[in-house]
Coordinates of C-alpha atoms in Angstrom, one line a residue:
M377 CA 16.6 -69.3 15.6
A378 CA 13.9 -69.4 18.3
L379 CA 14.0 -66.7 20.8
F380 CA 12.0 -68.8 23.3
P381 CA 13.5 -72.2 23.0
S382 CA 12.3 -73.6 26.4
S383 CA 8.7 -72.5 26.0
S384 CA 6.3 -75.0 24.6
R385 CA 3.2 -72.8 24.7
P386 CA 2.1 -70.6 21.7
R387 CA 3.7 -67.2 21.6
T388 CA 1.5 -64.3 22.7
L389 CA 0.9 -61.4 20.4
M390 CA 3.5 -59.2 22.2
E391 CA 6.1 -62.0 21.9
Q392 CA 5.5 -62.5 18.2
L393 CA 5.7 -58.8 17.5
L394 CA 8.9 -58.1 19.3
A395 CA 10.5 -61.4 18.2
R396 CA 9.9 -60.6 14.6
K397 CA 11.3 -57.1 14.9
I398 CA 14.4 -58.3 16.7
E399 CA 15.0 -61.1 14.2
A400 CA 14.6 -58.7 11.3
A401 CA 16.9 -56.2 13.0
A402 CA 19.6 -58.8 13.8
A403 CA 19.7 -60.1 10.2
P404 CA 22.8 -59.0 8.2
S405 CA 22.1 -55.9 6.1
G406 CA 21.0 -56.8 2.6
N407 CA 20.4 -60.5 3.5
E408 CA 18.1 -61.8 0.7
G409 CA 15.4 -64.0 1.8
A410 CA 15.5 -62.8 5.4
P411 CA 12.1 -63.3 7.0
S412 CA 9.9 -60.3 7.4
S413 CA 6.8 -59.9 9.5
S414 CA 4.6 -60.4 6.4
A415 CA 6.5 -63.5 5.3
T416 CA 6.3 -65.3 8.7
G417 CA 2.6 -65.0 9.2
P418 CA -0.4 -62.7 8.9
Q419 CA 0.0 -59.1 9.8
M420 CA -0.9 -58.4 13.4
V421 CA -2.1 -55.2 14.9
P422 CA -1.4 -54.5 18.6
T423 CA -4.7 -54.7 20.4
T424 CA -3.5 -53.6 23.8
A425 CA -1.5 -50.8 25.2
A426 CA 1.2 -53.3 26.2
A427 CA 1.3 -54.7 22.7
A428 CA 1.5 -51.3 21.2
A429 CA 4.3 -50.4 23.5
A430 CA 6.2 -53.6 22.7
A431 CA 5.8 -52.9 19.0
A432 CA 7.1 -49.3 19.5
V433 CA 10.2 -50.6 21.3
A434 CA 10.8 -53.2 18.6
A435 CA 10.4 -50.5 15.9
E436 CA 12.9 -48.3 17.7
I437 CA 15.4 -51.2 17.9
S438 CA 14.9 -52.0 14.3
G439 CA 15.2 -48.4 13.2
S440 CA 18.4 -48.0 15.1
S441 CA 19.9 -51.1 13.6
A442 CA 18.9 -50.1 10.1
A443 CA 20.4 -46.7 10.5
T444 CA 23.8 -48.0 11.6
G445 CA 23.9 -51.3 9.7
T446 CA 24.7 -53.2 12.8
A447 CA 23.2 -56.1 14.7
I448 CA 21.2 -55.5 17.8
V449 CA 22.6 -56.9 21.0
S450 CA 21.5 -55.9 24.4
R451 CA 23.5 -55.0 27.4
L452 CA 21.3 -54.3 30.4
R453 CA 22.6 -51.8 32.9
R454 CA 21.2 -51.3 36.4
T455 CA 19.6 -47.9 36.8
D456 CA 16.9 -48.0 39.5
S457 CA 16.8 -51.5 40.9
L458 CA 17.7 -52.6 44.4
D459 CA 20.8 -54.2 45.5
S460 CA 20.7 -57.1 48.0
T461 CA 20.0 -60.8 48.1
S462 CA 16.4 -61.0 49.0
S463 CA 14.1 -62.3 46.3
I464 CA 10.7 -63.7 46.4
G465 CA 7.9 -64.3 44.1
S466 CA 7.1 -65.8 40.7
L467 CA 6.5 -64.7 37.1
A468 CA 3.8 -66.2 35.0
F469 CA 6.0 -65.8 31.9
G470 CA 8.1 -68.6 30.3
E471 CA 10.6 -70.4 32.4
D472 CA 13.6 -69.0 30.5
V473 CA 12.7 -65.4 31.4
C474 CA 15.4 -63.5 33.3
R475 CA 14.1 -62.7 36.7
C476 CA 16.7 -60.3 38.1
D477 CA 15.7 -57.1 39.9
D478 CA 16.2 -54.8 36.9
C479 CA 13.9 -56.9 34.8
L480 CA 11.2 -57.1 37.5
L481 CA 11.3 -53.4 38.1
G482 CA 10.8 -52.8 34.4
I483 CA 14.1 -51.0 33.7
V484 CA 16.1 -51.7 30.6
D485 CA 18.9 -50.0 28.7
L486 CA 20.1 -51.1 25.3
Y487 CA 23.1 -50.5 23.3
V488 CA 24.5 -51.6 19.9
I489 CA 27.7 -53.4 19.1
S490 CA 29.3 -53.8 15.7
A491 CA 28.2 -56.4 13.3
A492 CA 31.8 -57.7 13.2
E493 CA 31.9 -58.4 16.9
A494 CA 28.4 -60.0 16.6
S495 CA 29.6 -62.3 13.9
K496 CA 32.5 -63.5 16.0
K497 CA 30.2 -64.4 18.8
K498 CA 27.1 -65.4 17.0
S499 CA 25.7 -67.7 19.6
S500 CA 26.4 -65.2 22.3
G501 CA 24.8 -62.5 20.2
W502 CA 21.6 -64.5 19.9
R503 CA 21.6 -65.2 23.6
K504 CA 21.8 -61.4 24.2
I505 CA 19.1 -60.7 21.6
R506 CA 16.9 -63.2 23.3
N507 CA 17.5 -61.3 26.6
I508 CA 16.1 -58.2 25.0
V509 CA 12.8 -60.0 24.7
Q510 CA 13.1 -61.4 28.2
W511 CA 14.0 -58.2 29.8
T512 CA 11.6 -55.9 28.0
P513 CA 9.4 -54.4 30.7
F514 CA 6.2 -54.9 28.6
F515 CA 6.4 -58.6 29.2
Q516 CA 6.3 -58.3 33.0
T517 CA 2.9 -59.9 33.9
Y518 CA 0.9 -58.8 36.9
K519 CA -2.0 -61.1 37.5
K520 CA -5.0 -59.7 39.5
Q521 CA -3.0 -56.5 40.2
R522 CA -0.5 -58.4 42.2
Y523 CA 3.3 -57.9 42.1
P524 CA 4.1 -61.6 41.9
W525 CA 7.9 -61.1 41.9
V526 CA 10.0 -58.7 43.9
Q527 CA 13.8 -59.0 44.0
L528 CA 15.1 -56.3 46.2
A529 CA 18.6 -57.5 46.0
G530 CA 21.2 -59.9 44.8
H531 CA 23.2 -60.9 41.8
Q532 CA 21.3 -60.9 38.5
G533 CA 20.1 -64.2 37.3
N534 CA 20.2 -65.8 40.8
F535 CA 16.4 -66.4 40.9
K536 CA 13.8 -68.2 38.8
A537 CA 10.1 -69.0 39.2
G538 CA 9.7 -72.3 41.0
P539 CA 8.2 -75.4 39.4
E540 CA 5.4 -75.5 42.0
P541 CA 2.9 -72.8 42.7
G542 CA 4.0 -70.6 45.6
T543 CA 7.7 -71.4 45.2
V544 CA 10.8 -69.7 43.9
L545 CA 14.2 -71.0 42.9
K546 CA 17.5 -69.5 44.2
K547 CA 20.9 -70.6 42.8
L548 CA 22.5 -73.2 45.0
C549 CA 24.9 -72.1 47.6
P550 CA 26.0 -75.1 49.7
K551 CA 26.5 -73.1 52.9
E552 CA 23.0 -71.7 52.5
E553 CA 21.5 -75.1 51.8
E554 CA 23.1 -76.5 55.0
C555 CA 21.6 -73.6 57.0
F556 CA 18.1 -74.3 55.6
Q557 CA 18.4 -78.0 56.4
V558 CA 19.1 -77.1 60.0
L559 CA 16.5 -74.3 60.2
M560 CA 13.8 -76.7 59.0
Q561 CA 14.3 -78.5 62.3
D562 CA 14.9 -75.4 64.5
M563 CA 12.7 -73.1 66.6
L564 CA 13.2 -70.5 63.9
R565 CA 11.4 -72.4 61.2
P566 CA 8.2 -70.3 61.3
Y567 CA 10.3 -67.2 60.6
V568 CA 12.2 -68.4 57.5
P569 CA 11.1 -69.4 54.0
V570 CA 10.2 -73.1 53.8
Y571 CA 13.0 -75.1 52.1
K572 CA 11.6 -77.7 49.7
G573 CA 14.8 -79.3 48.4
Q574 CA 17.1 -79.0 45.4
V575 CA 16.0 -78.6 41.8
T576 CA 18.0 -78.9 38.6
S577 CA 16.9 -76.4 36.0
E578 CA 16.8 -77.0 32.2
D579 CA 20.2 -75.4 31.8
G580 CA 21.7 -77.9 34.3
E581 CA 22.1 -75.3 37.1
L582 CA 21.2 -76.4 40.7
Y583 CA 18.7 -74.3 42.6
L584 CA 17.2 -74.3 46.1
Q585 CA 13.4 -74.4 46.0
L586 CA 12.0 -72.0 48.6
Q587 CA 8.6 -70.7 49.7
D588 CA 7.3 -67.7 47.8
L589 CA 6.8 -65.2 50.6
L590 CA 4.7 -62.8 48.6
S591 CA 2.1 -65.2 47.4
D592 CA -0.6 -64.0 49.8
Y593 CA 0.0 -60.3 49.2
V594 CA -1.7 -57.9 46.8
Q595 CA 0.6 -55.0 45.6
P596 CA 2.9 -55.4 48.6
C597 CA 5.4 -52.9 50.0
V598 CA 8.7 -54.7 50.6
M599 CA 11.8 -53.6 52.5
D600 CA 15.1 -55.5 53.0
C601 CA 17.2 -54.7 56.0
K602 CA 20.7 -56.2 56.3
I603 CA 21.2 -57.2 60.0
G604 CA 24.5 -57.1 61.9
V605 CA 27.4 -54.9 62.5
R606 CA 29.3 -56.2 59.5
T607 CA 28.4 -57.9 56.2
Y608 CA 31.7 -59.8 55.6
L609 CA 33.1 -62.9 57.3
E610 CA 36.4 -62.6 59.2
E611 CA 37.7 -65.2 56.8
E612 CA 37.0 -62.8 53.9
L613 CA 38.8 -60.0 55.6
S614 CA 41.9 -62.1 56.5
K615 CA 42.2 -63.5 53.0
A616 CA 41.9 -60.0 51.5
K617 CA 44.7 -58.8 53.8
E618 CA 47.0 -61.7 52.9
K619 CA 47.3 -60.6 49.3
P620 CA 46.1 -57.0 49.1
K621 CA 45.4 -55.9 45.6
L622 CA 44.5 -52.4 44.4
R623 CA 40.9 -52.4 43.0
K624 CA 39.9 -49.6 40.7
D625 CA 36.3 -50.7 40.7
M626 CA 36.1 -50.3 44.5
Y627 CA 37.7 -46.9 44.3
D628 CA 35.1 -45.9 41.7
K629 CA 32.3 -47.1 44.1
M630 CA 33.9 -45.2 46.9
I631 CA 34.2 -41.8 45.2
Q632 CA 30.6 -42.1 43.8
I633 CA 29.4 -42.0 47.4
D634 CA 32.1 -39.7 48.9
A635 CA 34.8 -38.1 46.8
Q636 CA 36.7 -37.2 49.9
A637 CA 36.8 -40.8 51.3
P638 CA 40.0 -42.0 49.6
N639 CA 43.3 -40.6 51.0
A640 CA 45.9 -38.9 48.9
E641 CA 47.7 -42.1 48.1
E642 CA 44.5 -43.8 47.0
H643 CA 43.5 -40.8 44.9
A644 CA 46.9 -41.0 43.2
A645 CA 46.6 -44.7 42.4
K646 CA 42.8 -44.3 41.7
A647 CA 42.4 -47.6 43.5
V648 CA 41.8 -49.1 47.0
T649 CA 42.3 -52.5 48.5
K650 CA 39.3 -54.7 49.2
P651 CA 39.8 -54.7 53.0
R652 CA 39.9 -50.9 53.0
Y653 CA 36.7 -50.8 51.0
M654 CA 34.9 -53.5 53.0
V655 CA 35.6 -51.7 56.3
W656 CA 34.8 -48.3 54.9
R657 CA 31.5 -49.5 53.4
E658 CA 30.1 -50.5 56.9
T659 CA 31.1 -47.2 58.5
I660 CA 29.1 -44.9 56.2
S661 CA 25.7 -46.5 56.9
S662 CA 23.7 -47.5 60.0
T663 CA 25.4 -50.9 60.0
A664 CA 28.1 -49.6 62.3
T665 CA 25.9 -47.3 64.4
L666 CA 22.7 -49.4 64.7
G667 CA 23.6 -52.9 63.7
F668 CA 21.4 -52.9 60.6
R669 CA 21.0 -51.0 57.4
I670 CA 18.3 -50.6 54.8
E671 CA 19.2 -52.3 51.5
G672 CA 16.2 -51.3 49.5
I673 CA 12.5 -50.4 49.6
K674 CA 9.8 -51.1 47.0
K675 CA 6.4 -49.5 47.5
S676 CA 3.0 -50.8 46.4
D677 CA 2.8 -48.3 43.5
G678 CA 5.9 -49.9 42.0
T679 CA 8.4 -47.1 42.9
S680 CA 11.6 -48.2 44.5
S681 CA 14.8 -46.9 46.1
K682 CA 18.2 -48.3 47.0
D683 CA 19.6 -44.9 47.9
F684 CA 20.4 -45.8 51.5
K685 CA 24.1 -46.2 51.4
T686 CA 24.7 -43.2 53.6
T687 CA 21.5 -43.5 55.6
K688 CA 23.3 -43.6 59.0
S689 CA 21.6 -41.7 61.8
R690 CA 18.6 -42.9 63.8
E691 CA 16.5 -39.9 62.5
Q692 CA 17.4 -40.7 58.9
I693 CA 16.3 -44.3 59.5
K694 CA 13.1 -43.3 61.1
A695 CA 12.3 -41.0 58.2
A696 CA 12.9 -43.9 55.7
F697 CA 10.7 -46.2 57.8
S698 CA 8.0 -43.6 57.9
E699 CA 8.0 -43.3 54.1
F700 CA 7.9 -47.1 53.8
L701 CA 4.8 -47.1 56.1
S702 CA 3.2 -44.1 54.6
G703 CA -0.6 -44.9 54.3
F704 CA -0.1 -48.1 56.2
A705 CA 0.5 -47.0 59.8
H706 CA -2.2 -49.4 61.0
I707 CA 0.1 -52.4 60.4
L708 CA 2.8 -51.0 62.7
P709 CA 1.7 -53.1 65.7
R710 CA 1.9 -56.3 63.5
Y711 CA 5.5 -55.6 62.6
I712 CA 6.3 -54.9 66.3
Q713 CA 4.6 -58.2 67.4
R714 CA 6.5 -60.2 64.7
L715 CA 9.9 -58.6 65.5
R716 CA 9.4 -59.3 69.2
A717 CA 8.4 -62.9 68.5
I718 CA 11.6 -63.3 66.4
R719 CA 13.7 -61.8 69.1
A720 CA 12.3 -64.1 71.7
T721 CA 12.8 -67.2 69.5
L722 CA 16.4 -66.3 68.8
D723 CA 17.1 -66.6 72.5
V724 CA 16.1 -70.3 72.4
S725 CA 17.2 -71.2 68.9
E726 CA 20.0 -73.8 68.8
F727 CA 20.8 -72.6 65.2
F728 CA 21.3 -69.1 66.4
K729 CA 23.4 -70.2 69.3
T730 CA 25.8 -72.2 67.1
H731 CA 26.1 -70.0 64.0
E732 CA 27.8 -66.7 63.1
V733 CA 25.0 -64.9 61.1
I734 CA 26.6 -62.6 58.5
G735 CA 25.0 -60.9 55.5
S736 CA 21.5 -62.1 56.5
S737 CA 18.4 -59.9 56.1
L738 CA 15.0 -59.3 57.6
L739 CA 12.4 -59.0 54.9
F740 CA 9.4 -56.7 55.8
V741 CA 6.3 -57.2 53.6
H742 CA 2.9 -55.6 54.0
D743 CA -0.2 -54.7 52.0
N744 CA -3.4 -53.2 53.3
T745 CA -4.4 -56.2 55.3
H746 CA -1.3 -58.3 56.0
A747 CA 2.2 -57.7 57.4
S748 CA 5.0 -60.0 58.3
V749 CA 8.8 -60.2 58.7
W750 CA 11.1 -63.1 57.7
L751 CA 14.7 -64.0 58.1
I752 CA 16.3 -64.6 54.7
D753 CA 19.7 -65.0 53.0
F754 CA 22.1 -67.4 54.7
A755 CA 24.9 -67.7 52.1
K756 CA 27.5 -66.2 54.6
T757 CA 26.1 -67.8 57.7
V758 CA 28.6 -70.3 59.1
E759 CA 28.7 -72.8 62.0
L760 CA 30.9 -71.7 64.9
P761 CA 33.7 -73.9 66.1
A762 CA 32.6 -76.1 69.0
D763 CA 34.8 -74.3 71.4
L764 CA 33.7 -70.8 70.4
H765 CA 30.6 -69.0 71.8
I766 CA 29.2 -65.6 70.9
D767 CA 26.3 -63.6 72.3
H768 CA 25.5 -61.7 69.1
N769 CA 25.3 -58.6 71.2
S770 CA 28.9 -57.6 72.0
A771 CA 31.1 -55.2 70.0
W772 CA 33.0 -56.9 67.2
K773 CA 36.8 -57.2 67.3
V774 CA 38.8 -59.2 64.8
G775 CA 38.9 -62.7 66.1
N776 CA 35.9 -62.7 68.4
H777 CA 33.4 -63.5 65.6
E778 CA 30.6 -61.4 67.1
D779 CA 28.1 -60.5 64.4
G780 CA 26.0 -57.9 66.3
Y781 CA 22.7 -59.5 65.1
L782 CA 20.9 -58.8 68.3
I783 CA 22.1 -55.2 68.3
G784 CA 20.3 -54.8 65.0
I785 CA 17.1 -56.6 66.1
N786 CA 16.9 -54.6 69.3
N787 CA 17.3 -51.2 67.5
L788 CA 14.7 -52.2 64.9
I789 CA 12.2 -53.0 67.6
D790 CA 12.9 -49.7 69.5
I791 CA 12.6 -47.6 66.3
F792 CA 9.3 -49.3 65.3
V793 CA 7.9 -48.8 68.9
E794 CA 8.9 -45.1 68.7
L795 CA 7.1 -44.7 65.4
Q796 CA 4.0 -46.4 66.8
A797 CA 4.0 -44.1 69.8
A798 CA 4.4 -41.0 67.6
H799 CA 1.5 -42.3 65.4
V800 CA -0.8 -42.8 68.4
A801 CA 0.2 -39.4 69.9
G802 CA -0.6 -37.7 66.6
A803 CA -3.9 -39.5 66.2
T804 CA -4.9 -38.6 69.8
L805 CA -4.0 -35.0 69.3
E806 CA -6.0 -34.9 66.0
S807 CA -9.0 -36.5 67.7
S808 CA -8.8 -34.0 70.6
L809 CA -8.6 -31.0 68.3
T810 CA -11.6 -32.3 66.3
S811 CA -13.6 -33.0 69.4
S812 CA -12.8 -29.5 70.8
S813 CA -13.7 -27.8 67.6
S814 CA -17.0 -29.6 67.3
T815 CA -18.1 -28.9 70.9
S816 CA -17.1 -25.2 71.2
S817 CA -20.0 -22.7 71.1
P818 CA -19.9 -19.0 70.1
S819 CA -19.6 -16.5 73.0
S820 CA -22.5 -14.1 73.5
G821 CA -24.4 -12.2 76.2
S822 CA -27.0 -14.9 76.5
V823 CA -26.7 -18.6 77.2
S824 CA -26.8 -20.7 74.1
P825 CA -28.5 -24.0 74.0
A826 CA -26.3 -27.0 74.2
P827 CA -25.2 -28.2 70.8
A828 CA -26.6 -31.5 69.5
P829 CA -24.3 -34.5 69.9
V830 CA -21.9 -35.0 67.0
A831 CA -22.0 -38.4 65.5
E832 CA -18.6 -40.1 65.5
T833 CA -17.1 -40.9 62.2
P834 CA -15.5 -44.4 61.6
Q835 CA -12.1 -42.7 61.6
T836 CA -12.8 -41.0 65.0
Q837 CA -13.9 -44.3 66.4
Q838 CA -10.8 -46.0 65.1
D839 CA -8.5 -43.3 66.5
E840 CA -10.1 -43.5 70.0
E841 CA -9.8 -47.3 70.0
K842 CA -6.1 -46.8 69.3

């Protein structure tokens, strides 16, 4: 059975190596006539580090299967990926490649299930086996040292590479599509991904075709900030309260962050209700205090972090932003300019005036020469009733539908301005100390000749210009 059914191009060396190993490992123990690598073609030797690594992984999988007499099936567990709904970019690999955040960050965990279970779900097993190939980090292609796909957030499998260059596909959400259709005619259009219509994929799924926001960047740094004082609709909260149900999974999430958060009754039940978890989740981060929170950060060297669930204070946020901007402080003014332009446009946007914006993010992207910010994720953004008006800047109370979007934007601008002022002050002080050190002369009983002028370095000139 082909592991790459939707791909019409010849398999690469890495694909062939790993596919053969997995097929051999998945074959029942003692199956006569099962294809081997020598039977299916000439022996191939990895000629690159990636191919060698792929072969090593395949050999490990095969060895594990042989030792236990079981079929290999993959279950991929999130370990160091990011968790939000922003996704941009494209992969040069086959169209059936999984493009979730774990895959793109090159993280994969495998485990083995019994041959009996595999035989009951043969088709499912093969689908999972194929996913091993798709998720293997050695198949993540980076052309010209770019990071062509970054998913900081969202449900796994929500995104695919677009059919056109510079596009990405996101699973259809009717509410989000309605928002994009309105935004394409609104003043906010320059600040959101371009919507290019609906696309039906090979598996029959409907997708939105959106602009690839990273196509012009080389090894970009990316940050996703969820904007607003809450990330759930009032409708969600009221429905959850109508039929409260104890949720063990939400209790587990709660105690992972703060073991003291549940009360005695919740500890005894080892479960909490969804409304309880939803409200609590917003209070532990800067969502409640600043009107936004950091969802995830990915730096140009490929390292990433989503450990911002309890990043709450202004100083903690500033420290996280400083780390995000480390080595790229020169692009701070561009971020400030873009944020101010977005803020001014929101004041005149008909879309913003007539919608409750919930769960939406600002995506920050920069490399050494470019920097920009976009509004993304509108799956929970809904049109307000005709008789209801909100200012996006007032405190939220159940029933008033205020989202606090402007609270978040204003605090973001203020914090970036503070970081810029600190950077300029530091650069000025450093320049002053350097100048003072170079012009000082040793004390003596006689007058020393004036020192020769010190030529300014490019860095000194740059600092003085700032």
